[in-house]
Amino acid sequence: MFVGALTVDLLLGDIRSLKQKRSVVRPIVAEVQRRFPGVAVAETGDQELHRRAELGIAVVSSTADHCSTMLDACERLIAGRPDIELLSARQRLFNDEE
């Protein structure tokens, strides 16, 4: 069993309130969940900052290759959005022997 984790750091557009931030982040989370029903996604950091967001994405699979493929696809989906800028993405892979 393998668990893949992806952490993405996002710079949002012209956001002036946390309410506006939610209106940008929620659709991203919903789209990842809709396109990839086997992954878990949530806002995991920078909740108090208006223009920054950190998302955590996790997937469990029987192969490391499948985990990496799914996380790469999630990263491409997020990076392709015109209303945000992907500042960094970090993938980690864990197996049941660690």
Coordinates of N, CA and C in Angstrom, one line a residue:
M1 N 0.8 -1.2 0.0 CA 0.0 0.0 0.0 C 0.9 1.2 0.0
F2 N 0.5 2.2 -0.8 CA 1.2 3.5 -0.9 C 0.3 4.6 -0.6
V3 N 0.8 5.6 0.0 CA 0.0 6.9 0.3 C 0.8 8.0 -0.3
G4 N 0.2 8.7 -1.2 CA 0.8 9.9 -1.9 C 0.2 11.2 -1.3
A5 N 1.1 12.1 -1.1 CA 0.6 13.4 -0.5 C 1.2 14.5 -1.4
L6 N 0.3 15.5 -1.7 CA 0.7 16.6 -2.5 C 0.3 17.9 -1.7
T7 N 1.3 18.8 -1.6 CA 1.0 20.1 -0.9 C 1.3 21.2 -2.0
V8 N 0.3 22.0 -2.2 CA 0.4 23.1 -3.2 C 0.3 24.4 -2.5
D9 N 1.1 25.4 -2.8 CA 1.0 26.7 -2.3 C 0.6 27.6 -3.4
L10 N -0.5 28.3 -3.2 CA -1.2 29.1 -4.2 C -1.2 30.6 -3.9
L11 N -1.0 31.4 -4.9 CA -1.1 32.8 -4.8 C -2.4 33.2 -5.6
L12 N -3.3 33.8 -4.8 CA -4.6 34.1 -5.4 C -4.6 35.5 -6.0
G13 N -5.6 35.8 -6.9 CA -5.6 37.1 -7.5 C -5.9 38.2 -6.6
D14 N -6.7 39.2 -7.1 CA -7.0 40.4 -6.3 C -8.1 40.0 -5.3
I15 N -7.6 39.5 -4.2 CA -8.5 39.1 -3.1 C -8.4 40.1 -1.9
R16 N -9.5 40.6 -1.4 CA -9.4 41.6 -0.3 C -10.1 41.1 1.0
S17 N -10.6 39.9 1.0 CA -11.3 39.4 2.2 C -11.2 37.9 2.2
L18 N -11.5 37.3 3.4 CA -11.5 35.9 3.5 C -12.7 35.3 2.8
K19 N -13.8 36.1 2.7 CA -15.0 35.6 2.0 C -14.7 35.5 0.5
Q20 N -13.9 36.5 0.0 CA -13.5 36.4 -1.5 C -12.6 35.2 -1.7
K21 N -11.7 35.0 -0.7 CA -10.8 33.8 -0.8 C -11.6 32.5 -0.8
R22 N -12.5 32.4 0.0 CA -13.4 31.1 0.0 C -14.0 30.9 -1.3
S23 N -14.5 32.0 -2.0 CA -15.2 31.9 -3.2 C -14.2 31.5 -4.4
V24 N -12.9 31.6 -4.1 CA -11.9 31.1 -5.1 C -11.5 29.7 -4.8
V25 N -11.2 29.4 -3.5 CA -10.7 28.1 -3.0 C -11.7 27.0 -3.1
R26 N -12.9 27.3 -2.7 CA -13.9 26.2 -2.7 C -14.1 25.6 -4.1
P27 N -14.2 26.4 -5.2 CA -14.4 25.7 -6.5 C -13.2 24.9 -6.9
I28 N -12.0 25.3 -6.5 CA -10.8 24.5 -6.8 C -10.9 23.1 -6.1
V29 N -11.2 23.2 -4.8 CA -11.4 21.9 -4.0 C -12.5 21.1 -4.6
A30 N -13.6 21.7 -5.0 CA -14.7 20.9 -5.5 C -14.4 20.3 -6.9
E31 N -13.6 21.0 -7.7 CA -13.2 20.5 -9.0 C -12.3 19.3 -8.9
V32 N -11.3 19.4 -8.0 CA -10.4 18.3 -7.8 C -11.2 17.1 -7.3
Q33 N -12.1 17.3 -6.3 CA -12.9 16.1 -5.8 C -13.8 15.5 -6.9
R34 N -14.3 16.4 -7.8 CA -15.2 15.9 -8.9 C -14.4 15.2 -9.9
R35 N -13.3 15.7 -10.3 CA -12.5 15.0 -11.4 C -11.7 13.8 -10.9
F36 N -11.4 13.8 -9.6 CA -10.6 12.7 -9.1 C -11.3 12.2 -7.8
P37 N -12.4 11.4 -7.9 CA -13.2 11.0 -6.8 C -12.4 10.1 -5.7
G38 N -11.3 9.6 -6.1 CA -10.5 8.8 -5.2 C -9.5 9.5 -4.3
V39 N -9.4 10.8 -4.5 CA -8.5 11.6 -3.7 C -9.2 12.4 -2.6
A40 N -8.4 12.8 -1.6 CA -8.9 13.7 -0.6 C -8.2 15.0 -0.7
V41 N -8.9 16.1 -0.6 CA -8.4 17.4 -0.8 C -9.0 18.4 0.2
A42 N -8.1 19.2 0.8 CA -8.6 20.2 1.8 C -7.6 21.4 1.8
E43 N -8.1 22.5 2.3 CA -7.3 23.7 2.6 C -6.6 23.4 3.9
T44 N -5.2 23.3 3.8 CA -4.5 22.9 5.0 C -3.6 24.0 5.6
G45 N -3.5 25.1 5.0 CA -2.7 26.2 5.6 C -3.0 27.5 5.1
D46 N -2.4 28.5 5.7 CA -2.6 29.9 5.3 C -4.1 30.4 5.3
Q47 N -4.9 29.8 6.2 CA -6.3 30.2 6.3 C -6.5 31.6 6.7
E48 N -5.6 32.3 7.4 CA -5.8 33.6 7.8 C -5.3 34.7 6.8
L49 N -4.6 34.2 5.7 CA -4.1 35.1 4.7 C -5.1 35.2 3.5
H50 N -5.3 36.5 3.1 CA -6.3 36.7 2.0 C -5.8 36.2 0.6
R51 N -4.6 36.4 0.3 CA -4.1 36.1 -1.1 C -3.3 34.8 -1.2
R52 N -3.2 34.1 -0.2 CA -2.4 32.8 -0.2 C -3.3 31.7 0.3
A53 N -3.1 30.5 -0.3 CA -3.8 29.3 0.1 C -2.8 28.1 0.0
E54 N -3.0 27.2 0.9 CA -2.2 25.9 0.8 C -3.3 24.8 0.8
L55 N -3.1 23.9 -0.2 CA -4.0 22.8 -0.3 C -3.2 21.5 -0.1
G56 N -3.9 20.6 0.6 CA -3.3 19.3 0.7 C -4.1 18.2 0.0
I57 N -3.5 17.4 -0.7 CA -4.2 16.3 -1.5 C -3.5 15.0 -1.2
A58 N -4.3 14.0 -1.0 CA -3.8 12.7 -0.6 C -4.5 11.6 -1.4
V59 N -3.8 10.5 -1.8 CA -4.3 9.4 -2.5 C -3.7 8.1 -1.9
V60 N -4.5 7.1 -1.9 CA -4.0 5.8 -1.4 C -4.1 4.8 -2.6
S61 N -3.1 4.0 -2.8 CA -3.1 3.1 -4.0 C -2.2 1.9 -3.7
S62 N -2.4 0.9 -4.5 CA -1.6 -0.3 -4.3 C -0.2 -0.2 -5.0
T63 N 0.0 0.8 -5.9 CA 1.3 1.0 -6.6 C 1.7 2.5 -6.4
A64 N 3.0 2.7 -6.3 CA 3.6 4.0 -6.2 C 3.4 4.8 -7.5
D65 N 3.4 4.1 -8.7 CA 3.2 4.8 -9.9 C 1.8 5.4 -10.0
H66 N 0.8 4.7 -9.6 CA -0.6 5.2 -9.6 C -0.7 6.4 -8.7
C67 N -0.1 6.4 -7.6 CA -0.1 7.6 -6.7 C 0.5 8.8 -7.4
S68 N 1.7 8.6 -7.9 CA 2.4 9.7 -8.6 C 1.6 10.2 -9.8
T69 N 1.0 9.3 -10.6 CA 0.2 9.7 -11.7 C -1.0 10.6 -11.3
M70 N -1.7 10.1 -10.2 CA -2.9 10.9 -9.7 C -2.5 12.2 -9.2
L71 N -1.4 12.3 -8.5 CA -1.0 13.6 -7.9 C -0.5 14.5 -9.0
D72 N 0.2 14.0 -10.0 CA 0.6 14.8 -11.1 C -0.6 15.4 -11.8
A73 N -1.6 14.6 -12.0 CA -2.8 15.1 -12.7 C -3.5 16.2 -11.9
C74 N -3.6 16.0 -10.6 CA -4.2 17.0 -9.7 C -3.4 18.3 -9.8
E75 N -2.0 18.2 -9.8 CA -1.2 19.4 -9.9 C -1.4 20.1 -11.2
R76 N -1.5 19.4 -12.3 CA -1.7 20.0 -13.6 C -3.1 20.7 -13.6
L77 N -4.1 20.1 -13.0 CA -5.4 20.7 -13.0 C -5.4 22.0 -12.3
I78 N -4.8 22.1 -11.1 CA -4.7 23.3 -10.3 C -3.8 24.3 -11.0
A79 N -2.7 23.9 -11.6 CA -1.8 24.9 -12.2 C -2.4 25.5 -13.5
G80 N -3.4 24.8 -14.1 CA -4.0 25.3 -15.3 C -5.1 26.3 -15.1
R81 N -5.4 26.6 -13.9 CA -6.4 27.6 -13.6 C -5.9 29.0 -13.8
P82 N -6.6 29.8 -14.6 CA -6.1 31.2 -14.9 C -6.2 32.2 -13.7
D83 N -7.0 31.9 -12.7 CA -7.2 32.9 -11.6 C -6.3 32.7 -10.5
I84 N -5.3 31.8 -10.5 CA -4.4 31.6 -9.5 C -3.0 31.4 -10.0
E85 N -2.0 31.5 -9.2 CA -0.6 31.2 -9.5 C -0.1 30.1 -8.6
L86 N 0.4 29.0 -9.2 CA 1.0 27.9 -8.4 C 2.4 28.3 -8.0
L87 N 2.6 28.6 -6.7 CA 4.0 29.0 -6.3 C 4.9 27.8 -6.1
S88 N 4.4 26.7 -5.5 CA 5.2 25.5 -5.3 C 4.3 24.3 -5.1
A89 N 4.8 23.2 -5.4 CA 4.1 21.9 -5.2 C 5.2 20.9 -4.7
R90 N 4.8 20.1 -3.7 CA 5.7 19.2 -3.1 C 4.9 17.8 -3.0
Q91 N 5.5 16.8 -3.6 CA 4.9 15.5 -3.5 C 5.8 14.6 -2.6
R92 N 5.0 13.8 -1.8 CA 5.7 12.8 -0.9 C 5.0 11.5 -1.1
L93 N 5.7 10.4 -1.0 CA 5.2 9.1 -1.1 C 5.6 8.3 0.1
F94 N 4.6 7.6 0.7 CA 4.8 6.8 1.9 C 4.4 5.4 1.5
N95 N 5.1 4.4 2.0 CA 4.6 3.0 1.9 C 4.4 2.4 3.3
D96 N 3.8 1.2 3.3 CA 3.4 0.6 4.5 C 4.6 0.0 5.3
E97 N 5.8 0.1 4.7 CA 7.0 -0.4 5.4 C 7.7 0.7 6.2
E98 N 7.3 1.9 6.0 CA 7.9 3.1 6.7 C 7.3 3.3 8.0

